Amino acid sequence: MLRRGDTDPAVGGLRASLASLGLLPAPSDTDDDRDVFDDAVDAAVRAFQQQRGMIADGIVGPATELELRAARWALGDRTLSYTLSAPMSGDDVAELQVRLNEMGYDAGRTDGVFGAQLDKAVREFQQHRGIAADGVFGPATLRELRRISPMARGGRPQSLREIDILRQAGPRLGGKRIVI
């Protein structure tokens, strides 16, 4: 856990992560205070937490660390695939889910986790676009997604699917989510 006032080499890594997200100026090797969790770092952490819908307490605990790791990935930075033992996650996975959902493929709820449903959607996309349907979202699949994405943007097909599931469930509360 890191918080305001801490002096630790891990703060230097935190500063670099926040700088890569545009929340802090890039640190230089000559900064004497690069390992100090000061007011600027606290404000940047709170801004990041608020952007991600977290409690903006300025404390970098396990949940904030997990979100910082997820935020470092953009679609195309790495090859994505489904692994049962250690599912890939990150902002790149969430963007892939959004893009495939917009095009009508059922990639599931946008949660940033490469699960079985997203694997199925990637394979369907690959098959429909004439790419080897191996479920691996690599350079060829990314190229094809970028090529046709401008033609298919917007909409919320996942919301329509959820509404249909609720409609089919009938008036009972079983299987429904109640949000207060």
N, CA and C of each residue as an Amber inpcrd file, in Angstrom:
protein
   540
   0.8430000  -1.1780000   0.0000000   0.0000000   0.0000000   0.0000000
   0.8900000   1.2440000   0.0000000   0.5290000   2.1670000  -0.8520000
   1.2500000   3.4300000  -0.9180000   0.2670000   4.5600000  -0.6720000
   0.7160000   5.5670000   0.0410000  -0.1380000   6.7370000   0.3050000
   0.7270000   7.9760000   0.4660000   0.0500000   9.1230000   0.5200000
   0.7580000  10.3980000   0.6340000   1.7360000  10.3690000   1.8050000
   2.9540000  10.8420000   1.5370000   3.9890000  10.8960000   2.5610000
   4.9690000   9.7350000   2.4910000   4.6010000   8.6540000   1.8010000
   5.4900000   7.4970000   1.6940000   6.7010000   7.8360000   0.8340000
   7.8420000   7.2720000   1.2220000   9.0640000   7.3690000   0.4270000
   9.4960000   5.9440000   0.1420000   9.3960000   5.5650000  -1.1260000
   9.6530000   4.1780000  -1.4970000  10.0190000   4.1330000  -2.9760000
  10.9180000   3.2490000  -3.3840000  11.2400000   3.1240000  -4.8130000
  10.0150000   2.7800000  -5.6660000   9.0110000   2.1350000  -5.0760000
   7.7860000   1.7880000  -5.8120000   7.0180000   3.0370000  -6.2440000
   7.2290000   4.1420000  -5.5420000   6.5630000   5.3920000  -5.9170000
   7.0730000   5.8660000  -7.2740000   8.3470000   5.6050000  -7.5810000
   8.8890000   5.9630000  -8.8900000   8.1470000   5.2430000 -10.0080000
   7.8520000   3.9590000  -9.8050000   7.0680000   3.1950000 -10.7820000
   5.6510000   3.7140000 -10.8870000   5.0850000   4.0900000  -9.7530000
   3.7380000   4.6570000  -9.7330000   3.7130000   5.9690000 -10.5120000
   4.7210000   6.8140000 -10.2820000   4.8040000   8.0790000 -11.0240000
   4.8850000   7.8290000 -12.5330000   5.6860000   6.8460000 -12.9280000
   5.8270000   6.5290000 -14.3530000   4.4990000   6.0530000 -14.9320000
   3.7720000   5.2120000 -14.1880000   2.4690000   4.7270000 -14.6600000
   1.4870000   5.8820000 -14.8190000   1.4450000   6.7560000 -13.8380000
   0.5220000   7.8980000 -13.8950000   0.9140000   8.8600000 -15.0150000
   2.2160000   8.9950000 -15.2610000   2.6790000   9.8560000 -16.3570000
   2.2820000   9.2600000 -17.7010000   2.3820000   7.9410000 -17.8370000
   2.0090000   7.3100000 -19.1120000   0.5140000   7.4630000 -19.3970000
  -0.2740000   7.6700000 -18.3610000  -1.7120000   7.8880000 -18.5250000
  -2.0550000   9.3680000 -18.6700000  -1.0280000  10.2310000 -18.6370000
  -1.2410000  11.6640000 -18.8060000  -1.7350000  12.3680000 -17.5550000
  -1.5770000  11.7260000 -16.4010000  -2.0510000  12.3210000 -15.1550000
  -0.9570000  13.0550000 -14.3900000   0.2880000  12.8290000 -14.7880000
   1.4350000  13.5050000 -14.1880000   2.4320000  13.8220000 -15.2950000
   3.2640000  14.8410000 -15.1130000   4.3440000  15.0530000 -16.0830000
   5.3300000  13.8850000 -16.0080000   5.9780000  13.5960000 -17.1090000
   6.9300000  12.4810000 -17.1520000   8.0560000  12.7260000 -16.1500000
   8.3940000  11.7070000 -15.3510000   9.4850000  11.8880000 -14.3870000
  10.8290000  11.8890000 -15.0910000  11.7640000  12.6280000 -14.5280000
  13.1270000  12.6210000 -15.0870000  14.0550000  11.9310000 -14.0940000
  15.1670000  11.4510000 -14.5810000  16.1210000  10.7450000 -13.7210000
  16.7910000  11.6760000 -12.7230000  16.7000000  12.9760000 -12.9640000
  17.3500000  13.9300000 -12.0650000  16.4310000  14.4060000 -10.9490000
  15.1490000  14.0170000 -10.9910000  14.2220000  14.4300000  -9.9290000
  14.6430000  13.7960000  -8.6100000  14.8680000  14.6360000  -7.6070000
  15.2470000  14.1260000  -6.2930000  14.0580000  13.5100000  -5.5690000
  12.8500000  13.9530000  -5.9260000  11.6550000  13.5030000  -5.2100000
  10.8540000  12.4580000  -5.9850000  11.4950000  11.7190000  -6.9110000
  10.7480000  10.7600000  -7.7300000  10.2340000   9.5780000  -6.9200000
  10.8150000   9.3240000  -5.7450000  10.3680000   8.2250000  -4.8850000
   9.5080000   8.7050000  -3.7240000   9.0140000   9.9480000  -3.8240000
   8.1990000  10.5220000  -2.7560000   6.7540000  10.6370000  -3.2220000
   5.8490000  10.1280000  -2.4300000   4.4090000  10.2060000  -2.7080000
   3.9320000  11.5640000  -2.1830000   4.0120000  12.5850000  -3.0320000
   3.6840000  13.9450000  -2.6300000   2.2450000  14.3070000  -3.0270000
   1.9100000  15.5820000  -2.8890000   0.5500000  16.0460000  -3.1960000
   0.1900000  15.8460000  -4.6710000   1.1560000  16.0240000  -5.5690000
   0.8860000  15.8510000  -6.9990000   0.5300000  14.3960000  -7.3120000
   1.2550000  13.4650000  -6.7050000   0.9710000  12.0430000  -6.9180000
  -0.3870000  11.6990000  -6.3080000  -0.6550000  12.2410000  -5.1340000
  -1.9410000  12.0000000  -4.4750000  -3.0960000  12.4810000  -5.3570000
  -2.9610000  13.6730000  -5.9130000  -4.0200000  14.2140000  -6.7790000
  -4.1830000  13.3590000  -8.0330000  -3.0750000  12.8980000  -8.5950000
  -3.1430000  12.0620000  -9.7930000  -3.7860000  10.7110000  -9.4880000
  -3.4430000  10.1270000  -8.3480000  -4.0470000   8.8460000  -7.9510000
  -5.5460000   9.0220000  -7.7460000  -5.9390000  10.0900000  -7.0740000
  -7.3710000  10.3390000  -6.8570000  -8.1080000  10.5460000  -8.1850000
  -7.4910000  11.2700000  -9.1070000  -8.1100000  11.4860000 -10.4240000
  -8.2650000  10.1570000 -11.1570000  -7.2340000   9.3130000 -11.1010000
  -7.2950000   8.0020000 -11.7440000  -8.4050000   7.1590000 -11.1170000
  -8.4480000   7.1320000  -9.8000000  -9.4790000   6.3470000  -9.1200000
 -10.8760000   6.8340000  -9.4910000 -11.0410000   8.1280000  -9.5660000
 -12.3460000   8.6800000  -9.9290000 -12.7130000   8.3070000 -11.3670000
 -11.7530000   8.3860000 -12.2930000 -11.9990000   8.0110000 -13.6900000
 -12.4510000   6.5590000 -13.8060000 -11.9240000   5.7000000 -12.9410000
 -12.2110000   4.2710000 -13.0060000 -13.4210000   3.8720000 -12.1500000
 -14.0860000   4.8460000 -11.5290000 -15.2650000   4.5480000 -10.7240000
 -14.9400000   3.9130000  -9.3880000 -13.7510000   4.1930000  -8.8930000
 -13.3210000   3.6450000  -7.6060000 -13.5090000   4.7000000  -6.5220000
 -13.3660000   4.2750000  -5.2740000 -13.3650000   5.2350000  -4.1680000
 -12.0680000   6.0290000  -4.2790000 -12.2020000   7.3410000  -4.4210000
 -11.0370000   8.2050000  -4.6320000 -10.4380000   8.5980000  -3.2910000
  -9.6730000   7.6640000  -2.7030000  -9.0740000   7.9100000  -1.3930000
  -7.5850000   8.2520000  -1.4730000  -6.9880000   8.1520000  -2.6660000
  -5.5760000   8.4770000  -2.8310000  -4.6330000   7.3910000  -2.3500000
  -5.1700000   6.2610000  -1.9200000  -4.3450000   5.1460000  -1.4430000
  -4.2030000   4.1250000  -2.5660000  -2.9730000   3.7300000  -2.8350000
  -2.7180000   2.7370000  -3.8760000  -2.6310000   1.3720000  -3.2050000
  -3.7850000   0.7130000  -3.1560000  -3.8690000  -0.6360000  -2.6120000
  -3.9960000  -1.6380000  -3.7420000  -4.3620000  -2.8690000  -3.4250000
  -4.4560000  -3.9210000  -4.4550000  -5.4270000  -3.5900000  -5.5920000
  -6.5730000  -3.0070000  -5.2820000  -7.5650000  -2.6980000  -6.3230000
  -7.0380000  -1.6200000  -7.2710000  -6.4160000  -0.5890000  -6.7290000
  -5.8670000   0.4790000  -7.5690000  -4.6930000  -0.0420000  -8.3910000
  -3.8490000  -0.8850000  -7.7970000  -2.7410000  -1.4800000  -8.5510000
  -3.2580000  -2.2990000  -9.7210000  -4.3030000  -3.0680000  -9.4920000
  -4.8940000  -3.8850000 -10.5470000  -5.4210000  -3.0090000 -11.6820000
  -6.0890000  -1.9220000 -11.3410000  -6.6060000  -1.0010000 -12.3510000
  -5.4750000  -0.2940000 -13.1060000  -4.4030000   0.0400000 -12.4050000
  -3.2500000   0.6650000 -13.0790000  -2.6150000  -0.3040000 -14.0760000
  -2.5190000  -1.5810000 -13.7020000  -1.9760000  -2.5740000 -14.6380000
  -2.8890000  -2.7200000 -15.8500000  -4.1960000  -2.7160000 -15.6260000
  -5.1590000  -2.8580000 -16.7290000  -5.0950000  -1.6480000 -17.6570000
  -4.8840000  -0.4750000 -17.1040000  -4.9190000   0.7680000 -17.8840000
  -3.7140000   0.9330000 -18.8020000  -2.6670000   0.1760000 -18.5700000
  -1.4560000   0.3790000 -19.3830000  -1.5680000  -0.2120000 -20.7740000
  -2.5690000  -1.0510000 -21.0430000  -2.6940000  -1.7200000 -22.3340000
  -3.6780000  -1.0130000 -23.2520000  -3.2760000  -0.7860000 -24.4980000
  -4.1700000  -0.2730000 -25.5420000  -4.3180000  -1.3770000 -26.5840000
  -5.4440000  -1.3940000 -27.2640000  -5.6910000  -2.4390000 -28.2470000
  -4.5850000  -2.4260000 -29.3010000  -3.9490000  -3.5640000 -29.4920000
  -2.8520000  -3.6930000 -30.4420000  -1.4820000  -3.7310000 -29.7830000
  -1.4030000  -3.4390000 -28.4870000  -0.1170000  -3.4670000 -27.7880000
   0.4240000  -4.8820000 -27.6120000  -0.4860000  -5.8560000 -27.5580000
  -0.0730000  -7.2350000 -27.3260000  -1.0520000  -8.1860000 -28.0070000
  -0.6380000  -9.4100000 -28.1810000  -1.5050000 -10.4340000 -28.7380000
  -2.4080000 -10.9450000 -27.6170000  -3.7020000 -11.0360000 -27.9060000
  -4.6770000 -11.4670000 -26.9040000  -5.1960000 -12.8520000 -27.2410000
  -5.4010000 -13.6550000 -26.2130000  -5.9930000 -14.9730000 -26.4060000
  -6.6240000 -15.4340000 -25.0970000  -7.4470000 -16.4640000 -25.2280000
  -8.1500000 -17.0170000 -24.0840000  -7.2990000 -18.0840000 -23.4180000
  -7.0030000 -17.9070000 -22.1450000  -6.3250000 -18.9220000 -21.3520000
  -7.1470000 -19.1470000 -20.0970000  -7.5280000 -20.3800000 -19.8750000
  -8.3940000 -20.7170000 -18.7530000  -7.7130000 -20.4830000 -17.4110000
  -6.4360000 -20.8330000 -17.3180000  -5.7330000 -20.7570000 -16.0360000
  -5.4380000 -19.3270000 -15.5880000  -5.1500000 -18.4450000 -16.5220000
  -4.8260000 -17.0550000 -16.1780000  -5.3930000 -16.1410000 -17.2560000
  -6.6840000 -15.8060000 -17.1630000  -7.3060000 -14.9810000 -18.2050000
  -6.6080000 -13.6220000 -18.3420000  -6.4190000 -13.2070000 -19.5850000
  -5.8320000 -11.8980000 -19.8550000  -6.8680000 -10.8290000 -19.5220000
  -6.3870000  -9.7020000 -19.0330000  -7.3040000  -8.6070000 -18.7280000
  -6.6040000  -7.2860000 -18.9920000  -7.4070000  -6.2560000 -19.1630000
  -6.8560000  -4.9290000 -19.3920000  -7.8000000  -4.0740000 -20.2150000
  -7.4170000  -2.8360000 -20.3850000  -8.2270000  -1.9100000 -21.1750000
  -8.2870000  -2.3290000 -22.6390000  -7.2300000  -2.9930000 -23.1350000
  -7.2460000  -3.4670000 -24.5120000  -8.3120000  -4.5440000 -24.7100000
  -8.4800000  -5.4040000 -23.7220000  -9.5120000  -6.4440000 -23.7980000
 -10.8940000  -5.7970000 -23.7580000 -11.0670000  -4.8000000 -22.8820000
 -12.3530000  -4.1010000 -22.7980000 -12.6830000  -3.4120000 -24.1220000
 -11.6860000  -2.7890000 -24.7530000 -11.9250000  -2.1330000 -26.0410000
 -12.3080000  -3.1500000 -27.1090000 -11.6570000  -4.3060000 -27.0920000
 -11.9970000  -5.3670000 -28.0430000 -13.4420000  -5.8260000 -27.8280000
 -13.8520000  -5.9710000 -26.5750000 -15.2290000  -6.3630000 -26.2790000
 -16.2060000  -5.3290000 -26.8270000 -15.9180000  -4.0610000 -26.6000000
 -16.7990000  -2.9920000 -27.0840000 -16.8820000  -3.0220000 -28.6040000
 -15.7390000  -3.1180000 -29.2780000 -15.7290000  -3.0840000 -30.7460000
 -16.4850000  -4.2570000 -31.3450000 -16.2620000  -5.4690000 -30.8040000
 -16.9650000  -6.6360000 -31.3340000 -18.4630000  -6.5660000 -31.0320000
 -18.8240000  -6.0980000 -29.8470000 -20.2440000  -5.9280000 -29.5140000
 -20.9110000  -4.9340000 -30.4580000 -20.2170000  -3.8430000 -30.7790000
 -20.7710000  -2.8450000 -31.6920000 -21.0370000  -3.4300000 -33.0790000
 -20.2340000  -4.4120000 -33.4600000 -20.4030000  -5.0200000 -34.7800000
 -21.3830000  -6.1950000 -34.7640000 -21.9890000  -6.4610000 -33.6020000
 -23.0070000  -7.5040000 -33.5230000 -22.5230000  -8.8500000 -33.0350000
 -21.2530000  -8.9600000 -32.7010000 -20.7360000 -10.2070000 -32.1450000
 -20.9710000 -10.1850000 -30.6380000 -21.4140000 -11.3010000 -30.0860000
 -21.7130000 -11.3570000 -28.6560000 -20.4350000 -11.6090000 -27.8680000
 -19.7370000 -10.5310000 -27.5340000 -18.4980000 -10.6260000 -26.7650000
 -18.7580000 -10.5450000 -25.2700000 -20.0140000 -10.4720000 -24.8830000
 -20.3620000 -10.4160000 -23.4590000 -20.2770000  -9.0090000 -22.8980000
 -20.5310000  -8.9500000 -21.6170000 -20.4750000  -7.6740000 -20.8960000
 -19.0390000  -7.1570000 -20.9130000 -18.8760000  -5.8600000 -21.0920000
 -17.5510000  -5.2510000 -21.1340000 -16.9720000  -5.2230000 -19.7260000
 -16.1060000  -6.2100000 -19.4430000 -15.4820000  -6.2910000 -18.1250000
 -13.9570000  -6.2910000 -18.1980000 -13.4110000  -6.2960000 -19.4290000
 -11.9640000  -6.2540000 -19.5900000 -11.2730000  -7.5760000 -19.3450000
 -12.0330000  -8.6890000 -19.3100000 -11.4450000 -10.0120000 -19.0920000
 -11.6750000 -10.8620000 -20.3350000 -10.6150000 -11.4670000 -20.8560000
 -10.7170000 -12.2970000 -22.0500000 -11.1940000 -13.6810000 -21.6210000
 -12.5090000 -13.8630000 -21.6670000 -13.1110000 -15.1280000 -21.2690000
 -13.5970000 -15.9300000 -22.4580000 -14.3230000 -17.0000000 -22.1520000
 -14.8020000 -17.9270000 -23.1830000 -15.7380000 -17.2390000 -24.1780000
 -16.5840000 -16.3330000 -23.6920000 -17.5260000 -15.6680000 -24.5950000
 -16.8000000 -14.7540000 -25.5820000 -15.7840000 -14.0430000 -25.1210000
 -15.0000000 -13.1940000 -26.0140000 -14.2110000 -14.0570000 -27.0000000
 -13.6890000 -15.1820000 -26.5390000 -12.9860000 -16.1050000 -27.4270000
 -13.9040000 -16.5510000 -28.5620000 -15.1210000 -16.8940000 -28.2390000
 -16.0910000 -17.3230000 -29.2540000 -16.3690000 -16.1880000 -30.2430000
 -16.5200000 -14.9660000 -29.7280000 -16.7860000 -13.8100000 -30.5940000
 -15.6020000 -13.5360000 -31.5170000 -14.3850000 -13.6450000 -31.0020000
 -13.1910000 -13.4280000 -31.8350000 -13.1300000 -14.4820000 -32.9360000
 -13.4090000 -15.7330000 -32.5900000 -13.3910000 -16.8120000 -33.5860000
 -14.4560000 -16.5750000 -34.6700000 -15.6500000 -16.1320000 -34.2700000
 -16.7090000 -15.8420000 -35.2470000 -16.2950000 -14.6960000 -36.1640000
 -15.7240000 -13.6450000 -35.5670000 -15.2490000 -12.5130000 -36.3540000
 -14.2000000 -12.9820000 -37.3610000 -13.2290000 -13.7730000 -36.8900000
 -12.1770000 -14.2570000 -37.7700000 -12.7540000 -15.1090000 -38.9050000
 -13.6810000 -15.9780000 -38.5650000 -14.2860000 -16.8440000 -39.5710000
 -15.0300000 -16.0200000 -40.6210000 -15.8140000 -15.0250000 -40.1640000
 -16.5750000 -14.1890000 -41.0920000 -15.6830000 -13.3150000 -41.9630000
 -14.4910000 -12.9940000 -41.4970000 -13.5920000 -12.1110000 -42.2470000
 -12.5310000 -12.8880000 -43.0240000 -12.6020000 -14.2230000 -43.0130000
 -11.6700000 -15.0270000 -43.7920000 -10.2880000 -15.1530000 -43.1950000
 -10.2030000 -15.0300000 -41.8990000  -8.9270000 -15.1740000 -41.1820000
  -8.9730000 -16.5260000 -40.4750000  -7.8240000 -17.1350000 -40.2520000
  -7.7800000 -18.4030000 -39.5120000  -8.4760000 -18.2200000 -38.1670000
  -9.5390000 -18.9810000 -37.9210000 -10.3540000 -18.8280000 -36.7080000
  -9.7190000 -19.5720000 -35.5410000  -8.6170000 -19.0040000 -35.0380000
  -7.8920000 -19.6380000 -33.9380000  -8.1820000 -18.9860000 -32.5850000
  -8.9320000 -17.8920000 -32.5740000  -9.2580000 -17.2030000 -31.3290000
  -8.1570000 -16.2960000 -30.8190000  -7.0540000 -16.2290000 -31.5230000
  -5.9360000 -15.3700000 -31.1170000  -6.1050000 -14.0210000 -31.7920000
  -6.1960000 -12.9750000 -30.9860000  -6.3400000 -11.6280000 -31.5210000
  -4.9420000 -11.0480000 -31.7030000  -4.3830000 -11.3010000 -32.8900000
  -3.0410000 -10.8460000 -33.2210000  -3.0690000  -9.7730000 -34.2920000
  -1.9360000  -9.5250000 -34.9390000  -1.8300000  -8.4500000 -35.9270000
  -2.8150000  -8.5580000 -37.0910000  -3.0210000  -9.7670000 -37.6310000
  -3.9220000  -9.9130000 -38.7810000  -5.3680000  -9.5920000 -38.3870000
  -5.7860000 -10.0630000 -37.2330000  -7.1530000  -9.8010000 -36.7670000
  -7.3230000  -8.3220000 -36.4280000  -6.3100000  -7.7290000 -35.8140000
  -6.3490000  -6.2990000 -35.5030000  -6.4610000  -5.4670000 -36.7770000
  -5.6710000  -5.8150000 -37.7980000  -5.7340000  -5.0990000 -39.0690000
  -7.1420000  -5.1450000 -39.6550000  -7.7420000  -6.3180000 -39.6340000
  -9.0840000  -6.4710000 -40.1940000 -10.1160000  -5.7110000 -39.3540000
  -9.9700000  -5.7410000 -38.0430000 -10.8890000  -4.9980000 -37.1730000
 -10.7840000  -3.5010000 -37.4420000  -9.5740000  -3.0010000 -37.5630000
  -9.3850000  -1.5710000 -37.8370000  -9.8910000  -1.1960000 -39.2180000
  -9.7820000  -2.1280000 -40.1600000 -10.2360000  -1.8590000 -41.5190000
 -11.7490000  -1.6930000 -41.5930000 -12.4950000  -2.5040000 -40.8640000
 -13.9530000  -2.4400000 -40.9820000 -14.6450000  -1.7170000 -39.8360000
 -13.9320000  -1.4040000 -38.7560000 -14.5570000  -0.7430000 -37.6060000
 -15.2370000   0.5860000 -37.9300000 -14.6500000   1.4440000 -38.7780000
 -15.3310000   2.7130000 -39.0570000 -16.7210000   2.5180000 -39.6820000
 -16.9470000   1.3710000 -40.2880000 -18.2440000   1.1120000 -40.9090000
 -19.2740000   0.6080000 -39.9080000 -18.8360000   0.1780000 -38.7350000
 -19.7540000  -0.3950000 -37.7500000 -19.4220000   0.1600000 -36.3760000
 -19.9660000   1.3100000 -36.0360000 -19.7060000   1.9370000 -34.7340000
 -21.0230000   2.2880000 -34.0730000 -20.9990000   2.3290000 -32.7520000
 -22.1530000   2.7670000 -31.9810000 -23.1010000   1.6380000 -31.6480000
 -24.1530000   1.9970000 -30.9400000 -25.1390000   1.0030000 -30.5440000
 -24.7290000   0.2900000 -29.2710000 -25.6840000  -0.3970000 -28.6870000
 -25.4370000  -1.1510000 -27.4690000 -26.1080000  -2.5080000 -27.5590000
 -25.6030000  -3.3970000 -28.4170000 -26.2440000  -4.7010000 -28.5730000
 -26.2660000  -5.5150000 -27.2840000 -25.2560000  -5.3570000 -26.4250000
 -25.2490000  -6.1170000 -25.1700000 -26.4210000  -5.7010000 -24.3000000
 -26.7560000  -4.4190000 -24.2920000 -27.9140000  -3.9580000 -23.5220000
 -29.1970000  -4.5700000 -24.0680000 -29.3060000  -4.6530000 -25.3860000
 -30.4840000  -5.2730000 -25.9890000 -30.5740000  -6.7440000 -25.6200000
 -29.4360000  -7.4440000 -25.5950000 -29.4320000  -8.8540000 -25.1980000
 -29.9020000  -9.0100000 -23.7590000 -29.4120000  -8.1400000 -22.8690000
 -29.7950000  -8.2180000 -21.4630000 -31.2780000  -7.9290000 -21.2770000
 -31.8090000  -6.9580000 -22.0010000 -33.2400000  -6.6460000 -21.9290000
 -34.0450000  -7.8410000 -22.3940000 -33.6100000  -8.4920000 -23.4580000
 -34.3180000  -9.6670000 -23.9700000 -34.2830000 -10.8100000 -22.9600000
 -33.1550000 -11.0180000 -22.3170000 -33.0560000 -12.0680000 -21.2900000
 -34.0070000 -11.7740000 -20.1450000 -34.0710000 -10.5190000 -19.7180000
 -35.0000000 -10.1390000 -18.6410000 -36.4540000 -10.3400000 -19.0720000
 -36.7620000  -9.9830000 -20.3200000 -38.1190000 -10.1400000 -20.8250000
 -38.5140000 -11.6080000 -20.8360000 -37.6050000 -12.4620000 -21.2580000
 -37.8870000 -13.8840000 -21.3250000 -37.9960000 -14.5180000 -19.9400000
 -37.3620000 -13.9190000 -18.9490000 -37.3840000 -14.4800000 -17.5990000
 -38.7480000 -14.3270000 -16.9380000 -39.5830000 -13.4380000 -17.4340000
 -40.9170000 -13.2560000 -16.8560000 -40.8910000 -12.3920000 -15.6090000
 -42.0060000 -12.4110000 -14.8740000 -42.1560000 -11.4910000 -13.7440000
 -41.4180000 -11.9260000 -12.4710000 -40.8770000 -13.1260000 -12.4250000
 -40.1910000 -13.5750000 -11.2130000 -38.8430000 -12.8970000 -11.0450000
 -38.3420000 -12.8630000  -9.8130000 -37.0760000 -12.1980000  -9.5350000
 -35.8710000 -13.1220000  -9.7380000 -36.0730000 -14.4060000  -9.8310000
 -34.9650000 -15.3450000  -9.9970000 -34.1600000 -15.0290000 -11.2560000
 -32.8420000 -14.9230000 -11.1140000 -31.9670000 -14.6710000 -12.2430000
 -31.8520000 -13.2030000 -12.6260000 -32.4830000 -12.3270000 -11.8700000
 -32.4230000 -10.9010000 -12.1680000 -31.5140000 -10.1900000 -11.1910000
 -30.9270000  -9.1020000 -11.6210000 -30.0950000  -8.2690000 -10.7550000
 -30.9150000  -7.0940000 -10.2940000 -30.8770000  -6.8500000  -9.0190000
 -31.5970000  -5.7010000  -8.4670000 -30.5440000  -4.7130000  -7.9760000
 -30.5600000  -3.5280000  -8.5360000 -29.5950000  -2.5060000  -8.1830000
 -30.3120000  -1.3930000  -7.4210000 -29.7860000  -1.0850000  -6.2750000
 -30.4030000  -0.0390000  -5.4430000 -29.4380000   1.1190000  -5.3480000
